[in-house]
Amino acid sequence: MRRVRLGMVGGGQGAFIGGVHRIASRIDDRFELVAGALSSTPEKAAASAAELGIAPDRSYADFAEMAQAEAARADGIEAVSIVTPNHMHADPAIAFLQAGIHVICDKPLTTSMADAERIAAAVEASKAQFILTHNYTGYPLIRQARQMVADGDLGTIRVVQAEYAQDWLSRKEDDGNKQAAWRVDPSKTGGGGAIGDIGTHALNLATFVTGLAPEALMADLQAFAPGRQVDDNAHVLLRMTGGARGMLWASQVAVGNENALTLRVYGDKGGISWAQENPNLMTFTPFGEPKRLITRGGAGLGAGAGDWTRVPPGHPEGYLEGFATIYADAADLIQGKGDGALLPGIGAGLEGMWFIEACIESAAAGGTWIPR
Amino acid sequence: MRRVRLGMVGGGQGAFIGGVHRIASRIDDRFELVAGALSSTPEKAAASAAELGIAPDRSYADFAEMAQAEAARADGIEAVSIVTPNHMHADPAIAFLQAGIHVICDKPLTTSMADAERIAAAVEASKAQFILTHNYTGYPLIRQARQMVADGDLGTIRVVQAEYAQDWLSRKEDDGNKQAAWRVDPSKTGGGGAIGDIGTHALNLATFVTGLAPEALMADLQAFAPGRQVDDNAHVLLRMTGGARGMLWASQVAVGNENALTLRVYGDKGGISWAQENPNLMTFTPFGEPKRLITRGGAGLGAGAGDWTRVPPGHPEGYLEGFATIYADAADLIQGKGDGALLPGIGAGLEGMWFIEACIESAAAGGTWIPR
Amino acid sequence: MRRVRLGMVGGGQGAFIGGVHRIASRIDDRFELVAGALSSTPEKAAASAAELGIAPDRSYADFAEMAQAEAARADGIEAVSIVTPNHMHADPAIAFLQAGIHVICDKPLTTSMADAERIAAAVEASKAQFILTHNYTGYPLIRQARQMVADGDLGTIRVVQAEYAQDWLSRKEDDGNKQAAWRVDPSKTGGGGAIGDIGTHALNLATFVTGLAPEALMADLQAFAPGRQVDDNAHVLLRMTGGARGMLWASQVAVGNENALTLRVYGDKGGISWAQENPNLMTFTPFGEPKRLITRGGAGLGAGAGDWTRVPPGHPEGYLEGFATIYADAADLIQGKGDGALLPGIGAGLEGMWFIEACIESAAAGGTWIPR
Amino acid sequence: MRRVRLGMVGGGQGAFIGGVHRIASRIDDRFELVAGALSSTPEKAAASAAELGIAPDRSYADFAEMAQAEAARADGIEAVSIVTPNHMHADPAIAFLQAGIHVICDKPLTTSMADAERIAAAVEASKAQFILTHNYTGYPLIRQARQMVADGDLGTIRVVQAEYAQDWLSRKEDDGNKQAAWRVDPSKTGGGGAIGDIGTHALNLATFVTGLAPEALMADLQAFAPGRQVDDNAHVLLRMTGGARGMLWASQVAVGNENALTLRVYGDKGGISWAQENPNLMTFTPFGEPKRLITRGGAGLGAGAGDWTRVPPGHPEGYLEGFATIYADAADLIQGKGDGALLPGIGAGLEGMWFIEACIESAAAGGTWIPR
């Protein structure tokens, strides 16, 4: 099977999420990484490229040059992964979209609604695809949950409880913590902290699974760590289409939580619960019956049980495989083998940006409801 | 050891919570049930008394007569358990308090702030004790958690997540479901549904453990079951003393939840989590260290590990033992052997009444903040 | 309802299991404790009796006198609880059986097969009932499991995995640990350690649930704590009626286990698992279907869901309630209201004694199979 | 970084474990697959190679030709993965070892001790490395556990409980189940069933973590599924170096278990437990202290916490990442960057073969102890 030629913007030495994207792109062997603008520091860009086996002439000093040069090559990249910090998503995304190169962009979309709308316009104007790596939607049981809701197994959705709790920012960040530094610098995040970094994931999971959209929200945001300028704890209430109600908690100061993204959905016929830290398991309770443990690829899931999964039930898949499924679907979409119906795109990105801005607006007003 | 002579108002045949109070009073052998006004139906009152071994002349047709008669006897009851539906707590409570008889009253305190204040005045005027059976505070690990917060093990409290989820009212109640019927009749609940029946427990647990009080709340209340006149799902945000923030979810339509009362508390030094359905286990994470599983009476709890517990660690105690601890503490208080410092009383009752009324007011206003 | 008049042998101040029996007898209000030979030390016997509200003239210096005197009273005890150390079960049990008084005896039956057979002969010769408190059979879900096996829900049983792991004897016992002292003294246990104290519980649970009997066993016994004279770890293989095979592990040196009694049973149609430390939960997997979480009294259990249980699902019952169910059933049997079909009796006692002796014999021979 | 040139024997279309090896080899980007003898059916071999991007002239009809041709090429493979059924491991392994090509071989080593010794002789005679993919040793927490035992955190090891339970062979296999077919055909397994397919994994995990070797075993083997000719349930007792005792249960008929490989180890100072289905979590209990939840890469693990792991704690890694760690270590060993000290090799293979043969011998003799 032919591999999709891939480039990468950002993700040089020392970066975290770039490495994740690369592993995700390799797992199902659908991509080959052949070009990059891996760092804004030229030496680091070159060294990173060499480490990754990218030919020197395809290691670029900046994304604009890369977009132009690759678009001009017969063997130029077909897709690019954008893994820069959030405030540097928009310009490269637009550049590659304009060059007709498919864009796989890390989340959240960007750091302002203005930028978000610029990207959206570029997506609209381009024939290229735009995929936002809300990677948690790649977990097989999350897709299973979405299908169950769509099939009516839960009935009319009433209540959605979404949480994303971490504790790694419980203390004021050290100067040396690169991952922390930009996440708590409002000039680089656009003003949001936990709401953008992790809250958008929780919202995305809730809307992806339920098929419902937020109609209004109210938020109580706190910055608990001394001196912090962005929220590190967010309590959000949601009113969703169809009358469902939601609670969303995002925290980076909840001591004892590593990456506790959880989703619970309740309808008039059934309820489900799922937790990212043990993602191969989901509970499903039809009203009046015993709770069932649904496992990834396991018994009772019917014909599609093995979709989006590589190894048999009981052989756990994890974060990287879920991420890889986004990449595999992207490859299918790019190669015309799939419709990308399950892939988060510009719509999810705009919804996330609305969420961030509405939370900030609500909190600034003392906790009022903000309609969409 | 001499047993406390106990009477009971309510709790006749077919009642649920009365039987629970009786078992709780027996477990530690600190009470003997010798009088009752067990039902407003005379035949049922008499039959219930006979079943329980109460002498016919101490089975009363109504609580007022009972209070008077028992107060006049040399061997009259020293304490009374009031286990009537919530809207019938106030009058008997006041009658017995006025008669100098200690009152152990089921929660919530009553169904209106006016009634609550009448009880409070009677408590103030009486030498008798008033104990409100917020029974979940009797769980050993909840008391352990309170102690850990007080000892500073969690540092300054930042975030409190309290939940009480059930599913038994997911559908419109059958006409024949006695337990359901009065819980969804606003004339008997004072207007609240889930917020009063279970939300007050969640609030009480949060304030009991943290030692913090609510300063303001906002509530989004729903009645999801068709035709229901009281809330069956409540999403509440809390602002608490000292700057802590809380989320409280109470639901009786969360399919797959039996009695899922849970509490998570996060401070700047540590975090804990506890779930009522497996109450012999609590997690405690000091920041930067592995999570620890704290067990009832188990290793590492120090000298007080065995307090409020009857059997060794690993031999689970449950709901009835937690309830019994409230009764045992009440006996100690009544007999002058303890100060009752851990017993919920009129303060907890008034706080709960504020919670119910503030939730209703907030929701009626479309979701606004209500200060205390 | 009239209470059964109960006496107790053993269980004076400082004893553990006597207090458990008393709570168990009180929970359902079916017994009143009116007589006792609570200690072999007269002062302690008298003081213990006074504490428990037993009249001085019914506090006896020894069990023989008690059996005689109580049998002679019009209001004499109908049943007696024997809660002495194991090597002192036989004589009182026989004395009360001969006096026509029902016996509720703690497990294991005794410390030698010779004593066991003496008791069995007395049971045979007496009209009185003999109940052995293999209390774990009183857990509702264990009874549910037994019913499911009997109903064929698991099909033909193939494999039984029973474990009982503790860690409290991981180190050489302190001189001051009364509970430990007699358990590791071969003169008081008859030679067995963990196999008798806890292994018999695991075996009993396995046979109670499956309805199968052991046909042969082999045992590898160890005394890991320095200087210990009885086994503190036992690895046992079982061959059972019908071709089923079993593994039984009993350990008192498994660091990190408090009271980890677990049972897993697998048949050709389904499998179940249950763990005593969270006894309100059981899993049941019909082959080829998702695992189901069965809860005490919970959904999907049919008409008998509420049997042997006092509070609704989600309100956990524990060790004491399971023990109380044995007492409640005993009261029913004694009062002619039940057939005691679920109560462990002399048969379970003899099976346990065979187990202990066969384990010792097998281990002594280096690990050979011992037929029953 | 230069990639290791890799070949593969077996693993053509429809195979399971070959695909797993390929993903594992890609995750850390340390290998490139350039040659193969993927199937004994020439058309299938060619089609499989084409799918995988292997050049047609490096797709071989048989392993012998491949070993010779690749050894002769300047750009020939440096290592080969052997993923044929067990009875076809020995000949290719020997051929490549003799050709000086490193061998990464699936487990168990082979199907007879004679074959095993032939491989061992070839390993001895070759400069090439031999790695056996006991992949579960690649899980970070298993390596953490081994380190903790080596560091003395558990003290002297007393008890080891190893289990590997599945249920997919609970019924007689369908004719069409290719994965099942060879696993239950004694001519292809050498006589063992569950003991070889999964029991060897459990044994390997136990010895890898504890550093102890089996000195003797006894086994009770059953073939429960009608007509099955190899064991589908194995109960094994182990006596290990240093006086430790072990229980090992391997079953493929334990309904409700998908891939339940678990390990518990108890010493005189502490105990640990781990379960493969949620491999990012381990418990560790120092005697007399609360149980701690150790997470992959998580708090309290010290400097090496991040070894053998790709993403932060709370982002679960799974089966494929554990497998990939074996491959990454193999690449290090092959490229002279590591000593391969944690890699299972011929020693683990021979130990596994002894285990299989001793189990069969013990069971055939009715359950006797077989010394090593």
PDB file of N, CA and C in Angstrom, chain D residues 215-266:
ATOM      1  N   GLU D 215      12.414 -24.812  40.628  1.00  0.00           N
ATOM      2  CA  GLU D 215      13.217 -25.997  40.967  1.00  0.00           C
ATOM      3  C   GLU D 215      12.425 -27.282  40.769  1.00  0.00           C
ATOM      4  N   ALA D 216      11.104 -27.160  40.873  1.00  0.00           N
ATOM      5  CA  ALA D 216      10.248 -28.338  40.676  1.00  0.00           C
ATOM      6  C   ALA D 216       8.836 -27.830  40.434  1.00  0.00           C
ATOM      7  N   LEU D 217       8.036 -28.665  39.786  1.00  0.00           N
ATOM      8  CA  LEU D 217       6.633 -28.297  39.594  1.00  0.00           C
ATOM      9  C   LEU D 217       5.775 -29.539  39.629  1.00  0.00           C
ATOM     10  N   MET D 218       4.514 -29.333  39.873  1.00  0.00           N
ATOM     11  CA  MET D 218       3.537 -30.397  39.664  1.00  0.00           C
ATOM     12  C   MET D 218       2.347 -29.749  38.964  1.00  0.00           C
ATOM     13  N   ALA D 219       1.717 -30.536  38.101  1.00  0.00           N
ATOM     14  CA  ALA D 219       0.675 -29.962  37.248  1.00  0.00           C
ATOM     15  C   ALA D 219      -0.540 -30.869  37.156  1.00  0.00           C
ATOM     16  N   ASP D 220      -1.683 -30.265  37.194  1.00  0.00           N
ATOM     17  CA  ASP D 220      -2.951 -30.950  36.924  1.00  0.00           C
ATOM     18  C   ASP D 220      -3.509 -30.317  35.649  1.00  0.00           C
ATOM     19  N   LEU D 221      -3.507 -31.057  34.579  1.00  0.00           N
ATOM     20  CA  LEU D 221      -3.923 -30.529  33.275  1.00  0.00           C
ATOM     21  C   LEU D 221      -5.260 -31.123  32.854  1.00  0.00           C
ATOM     22  N   GLN D 222      -6.081 -30.312  32.275  1.00  0.00           N
ATOM     23  CA  GLN D 222      -7.381 -30.786  31.786  1.00  0.00           C
ATOM     24  C   GLN D 222      -7.614 -30.325  30.358  1.00  0.00           C
ATOM     25  N   ALA D 223      -8.369 -31.127  29.633  1.00  0.00           N
ATOM     26  CA  ALA D 223      -8.893 -30.703  28.331  1.00  0.00           C
ATOM     27  C   ALA D 223     -10.407 -30.720  28.479  1.00  0.00           C
ATOM     28  N   PHE D 224     -10.962 -29.557  28.803  1.00  0.00           N
ATOM     29  CA  PHE D 224     -12.395 -29.520  29.115  1.00  0.00           C
ATOM     30  C   PHE D 224     -13.281 -29.508  27.870  1.00  0.00           C
ATOM     31  N   ALA D 225     -12.836 -28.830  26.827  1.00  0.00           N
ATOM     32  CA  ALA D 225     -13.703 -28.763  25.647  1.00  0.00           C
ATOM     33  C   ALA D 225     -13.806 -30.155  25.029  1.00  0.00           C
ATOM     34  N   PRO D 226     -15.003 -30.544  24.644  1.00  0.00           N
ATOM     35  CA  PRO D 226     -15.205 -31.905  24.137  1.00  0.00           C
ATOM     36  C   PRO D 226     -14.286 -32.200  22.953  1.00  0.00           C
ATOM     37  N   GLY D 227     -13.604 -33.306  23.026  1.00  0.00           N
ATOM     38  CA  GLY D 227     -12.779 -33.746  21.909  1.00  0.00           C
ATOM     39  C   GLY D 227     -11.415 -33.089  21.805  1.00  0.00           C
ATOM     40  N   ARG D 228     -11.142 -32.164  22.716  1.00  0.00           N
ATOM     41  CA  ARG D 228      -9.857 -31.459  22.609  1.00  0.00           C
ATOM     42  C   ARG D 228      -8.716 -32.396  23.012  1.00  0.00           C
ATOM     43  N   GLN D 229      -7.598 -32.310  22.286  1.00  0.00           N
ATOM     44  CA  GLN D 229      -6.480 -33.227  22.526  1.00  0.00           C
ATOM     45  C   GLN D 229      -5.344 -32.586  23.320  1.00  0.00           C
ATOM     46  N   VAL D 230      -5.424 -31.318  23.590  1.00  0.00           N
ATOM     47  CA  VAL D 230      -4.385 -30.677  24.407  1.00  0.00           C
ATOM     48  C   VAL D 230      -5.059 -29.976  25.592  1.00  0.00           C
ATOM     49  N   ASP D 231      -4.251 -29.636  26.587  1.00  0.00           N
ATOM     50  CA  ASP D 231      -4.799 -29.020  27.793  1.00  0.00           C
ATOM     51  C   ASP D 231      -5.375 -27.646  27.476  1.00  0.00           C
ATOM     52  N   ASP D 232      -6.531 -27.356  28.064  1.00  0.00           N
ATOM     53  CA  ASP D 232      -7.086 -25.998  27.975  1.00  0.00           C
ATOM     54  C   ASP D 232      -7.200 -25.368  29.354  1.00  0.00           C
ATOM     55  N   ASN D 233      -6.795 -26.098  30.362  1.00  0.00           N
ATOM     56  CA  ASN D 233      -6.744 -25.556  31.728  1.00  0.00           C
ATOM     57  C   ASN D 233      -5.604 -26.239  32.467  1.00  0.00           C
ATOM     58  N   ALA D 234      -4.760 -25.445  33.102  1.00  0.00           N
ATOM     59  CA  ALA D 234      -3.600 -25.997  33.790  1.00  0.00           C
ATOM     60  C   ALA D 234      -3.476 -25.392  35.177  1.00  0.00           C
ATOM     61  N   HIS D 235      -3.425 -26.258  36.164  1.00  0.00           N
ATOM     62  CA  HIS D 235      -3.166 -25.851  37.541  1.00  0.00           C
ATOM     63  C   HIS D 235      -1.776 -26.353  37.890  1.00  0.00           C
ATOM     64  N   VAL D 236      -0.875 -25.420  38.194  1.00  0.00           N
ATOM     65  CA  VAL D 236       0.525 -25.786  38.405  1.00  0.00           C
ATOM     66  C   VAL D 236       1.016 -25.212  39.728  1.00  0.00           C
ATOM     67  N   LEU D 237       1.694 -26.038  40.502  1.00  0.00           N
ATOM     68  CA  LEU D 237       2.392 -25.547  41.698  1.00  0.00           C
ATOM     69  C   LEU D 237       3.885 -25.526  41.416  1.00  0.00           C
ATOM     70  N   LEU D 238       4.526 -24.509  41.941  1.00  0.00           N
ATOM     71  CA  LEU D 238       5.953 -24.314  41.691  1.00  0.00           C
ATOM     72  C   LEU D 238       6.730 -24.231  42.998  1.00  0.00           C
ATOM     73  N   ARG D 239       7.904 -24.857  43.001  1.00  0.00           N
ATOM     74  CA  ARG D 239       8.869 -24.622  44.077  1.00  0.00           C
ATOM     75  C   ARG D 239      10.053 -23.914  43.435  1.00  0.00           C
ATOM     76  N   MET D 240      10.403 -22.789  44.003  1.00  0.00           N
ATOM     77  CA  MET D 240      11.386 -21.937  43.344  1.00  0.00           C
ATOM     78  C   MET D 240      12.642 -21.776  44.184  1.00  0.00           C
ATOM     79  N   THR D 241      13.689 -21.312  43.546  1.00  0.00           N
ATOM     80  CA  THR D 241      14.947 -21.099  44.259  1.00  0.00           C
ATOM     81  C   THR D 241      14.718 -20.188  45.464  1.00  0.00           C
ATOM     82  N   GLY D 242      15.432 -20.471  46.522  1.00  0.00           N
ATOM     83  CA  GLY D 242      15.346 -19.635  47.708  1.00  0.00           C
ATOM     84  C   GLY D 242      14.161 -19.967  48.590  1.00  0.00           C
ATOM     85  N   GLY D 243      13.427 -21.014  48.244  1.00  0.00           N
ATOM     86  CA  GLY D 243      12.322 -21.433  49.110  1.00  0.00           C
ATOM     87  C   GLY D 243      10.990 -20.801  48.779  1.00  0.00           C
ATOM     88  N   ALA D 244      10.935 -19.970  47.749  1.00  0.00           N
ATOM     89  CA  ALA D 244       9.639 -19.378  47.385  1.00  0.00           C
ATOM     90  C   ALA D 244       8.732 -20.449  46.793  1.00  0.00           C
ATOM     91  N   ARG D 245       7.435 -20.185  46.933  1.00  0.00           N
ATOM     92  CA  ARG D 245       6.437 -21.109  46.399  1.00  0.00           C
ATOM     93  C   ARG D 245       5.548 -20.365  45.423  1.00  0.00           C
ATOM     94  N   GLY D 246       5.124 -21.058  44.391  1.00  0.00           N
ATOM     95  CA  GLY D 246       4.301 -20.397  43.389  1.00  0.00           C
ATOM     96  C   GLY D 246       3.093 -21.198  42.970  1.00  0.00           C
ATOM     97  N   MET D 247       2.093 -20.478  42.551  1.00  0.00           N
ATOM     98  CA  MET D 247       0.907 -21.076  41.928  1.00  0.00           C
ATOM     99  C   MET D 247       0.798 -20.458  40.552  1.00  0.00           C
ATOM    100  N   LEU D 248       0.523 -21.293  39.584  1.00  0.00           N
ATOM    101  CA  LEU D 248       0.370 -20.792  38.219  1.00  0.00           C
ATOM    102  C   LEU D 248      -0.891 -21.407  37.639  1.00  0.00           C
ATOM    103  N   TRP D 249      -1.761 -20.537  37.170  1.00  0.00           N
ATOM    104  CA  TRP D 249      -2.994 -21.004  36.530  1.00  0.00           C
ATOM    105  C   TRP D 249      -3.023 -20.482  35.109  1.00  0.00           C
ATOM    106  N   ALA D 250      -3.156 -21.394  34.171  1.00  0.00           N
ATOM    107  CA  ALA D 250      -3.325 -20.994  32.772  1.00  0.00           C
ATOM    108  C   ALA D 250      -4.609 -21.645  32.276  1.00  0.00           C
ATOM    109  N   SER D 251      -5.465 -20.849  31.693  1.00  0.00           N
ATOM    110  CA  SER D 251      -6.737 -21.413  31.231  1.00  0.00           C
ATOM    111  C   SER D 251      -7.196 -20.697  29.984  1.00  0.00           C
ATOM    112  N   GLN D 252      -7.771 -21.453  29.091  1.00  0.00           N
ATOM    113  CA  GLN D 252      -8.384 -20.852  27.903  1.00  0.00           C
ATOM    114  C   GLN D 252      -9.887 -21.111  27.889  1.00  0.00           C
ATOM    115  N   VAL D 253     -10.387 -21.570  29.037  1.00  0.00           N
ATOM    116  CA  VAL D 253     -11.825 -21.850  29.162  1.00  0.00           C
ATOM    117  C   VAL D 253     -12.439 -21.115  30.353  1.00  0.00           C
ATOM    118  N   ALA D 254     -11.825 -20.047  30.788  1.00  0.00           N
ATOM    119  CA  ALA D 254     -12.299 -19.316  31.970  1.00  0.00           C
ATOM    120  C   ALA D 254     -13.223 -18.192  31.503  1.00  0.00           C
ATOM    121  N   VAL D 255     -14.496 -18.520  31.380  1.00  0.00           N
ATOM    122  CA  VAL D 255     -15.446 -17.606  30.725  1.00  0.00           C
ATOM    123  C   VAL D 255     -15.500 -16.248  31.433  1.00  0.00           C
ATOM    124  N   GLY D 256     -15.271 -15.209  30.643  1.00  0.00           N
ATOM    125  CA  GLY D 256     -15.277 -13.859  31.185  1.00  0.00           C
ATOM    126  C   GLY D 256     -13.885 -13.245  31.231  1.00  0.00           C
ATOM    127  N   ASN D 257     -12.883 -14.024  30.869  1.00  0.00           N
ATOM    128  CA  ASN D 257     -11.514 -13.516  30.842  1.00  0.00           C
ATOM    129  C   ASN D 257     -11.049 -13.378  29.400  1.00  0.00           C
ATOM    130  N   GLU D 258     -10.626 -12.185  29.053  1.00  0.00           N
ATOM    131  CA  GLU D 258     -10.134 -11.973  27.704  1.00  0.00           C
ATOM    132  C   GLU D 258      -8.652 -12.328  27.594  1.00  0.00           C
ATOM    133  N   ASN D 259      -7.846 -11.662  28.376  1.00  0.00           N
ATOM    134  CA  ASN D 259      -6.399 -11.895  28.305  1.00  0.00           C
ATOM    135  C   ASN D 259      -5.805 -11.556  29.674  1.00  0.00           C
ATOM    136  N   ALA D 260      -6.326 -12.247  30.671  1.00  0.00           N
ATOM    137  CA  ALA D 260      -6.098 -11.874  32.069  1.00  0.00           C
ATOM    138  C   ALA D 260      -4.803 -12.463  32.604  1.00  0.00           C
ATOM    139  N   LEU D 261      -3.723 -11.901  32.141  1.00  0.00           N
ATOM    140  CA  LEU D 261      -2.396 -12.241  32.664  1.00  0.00           C
ATOM    141  C   LEU D 261      -2.151 -11.363  33.881  1.00  0.00           C
ATOM    142  N   THR D 262      -1.949 -12.002  35.026  1.00  0.00           N
ATOM    143  CA  THR D 262      -1.721 -11.217  36.244  1.00  0.00           C
ATOM    144  C   THR D 262      -0.545 -11.792  37.017  1.00  0.00           C
ATOM    145  N   LEU D 263       0.082 -10.938  37.800  1.00  0.00           N
ATOM    146  CA  LEU D 263       1.202 -11.379  38.621  1.00  0.00           C
ATOM    147  C   LEU D 263       1.110 -10.719  39.985  1.00  0.00           C
ATOM    148  N   ARG D 264       1.256 -11.540  41.004  1.00  0.00           N
ATOM    149  CA  ARG D 264       1.332 -11.030  42.370  1.00  0.00           C
ATOM    150  C   ARG D 264       2.562 -11.651  43.020  1.00  0.00           C
ATOM    151  N   VAL D 265       3.332 -10.832  43.683  1.00  0.00           N
ATOM    152  CA  VAL D 265       4.555 -11.316  44.326  1.00  0.00           C
ATOM    153  C   VAL D 265       4.592 -10.792  45.750  1.00  0.00           C
ATOM    154  N   TYR D 266       4.881 -11.680  46.683  1.00  0.00           N
ATOM    155  CA  TYR D 266       4.894 -11.314  48.100  1.00  0.00           C
ATOM    156  C   TYR D 266       6.223 -11.690  48.738  1.00  0.00           C
TER     157      TYR D 266
END
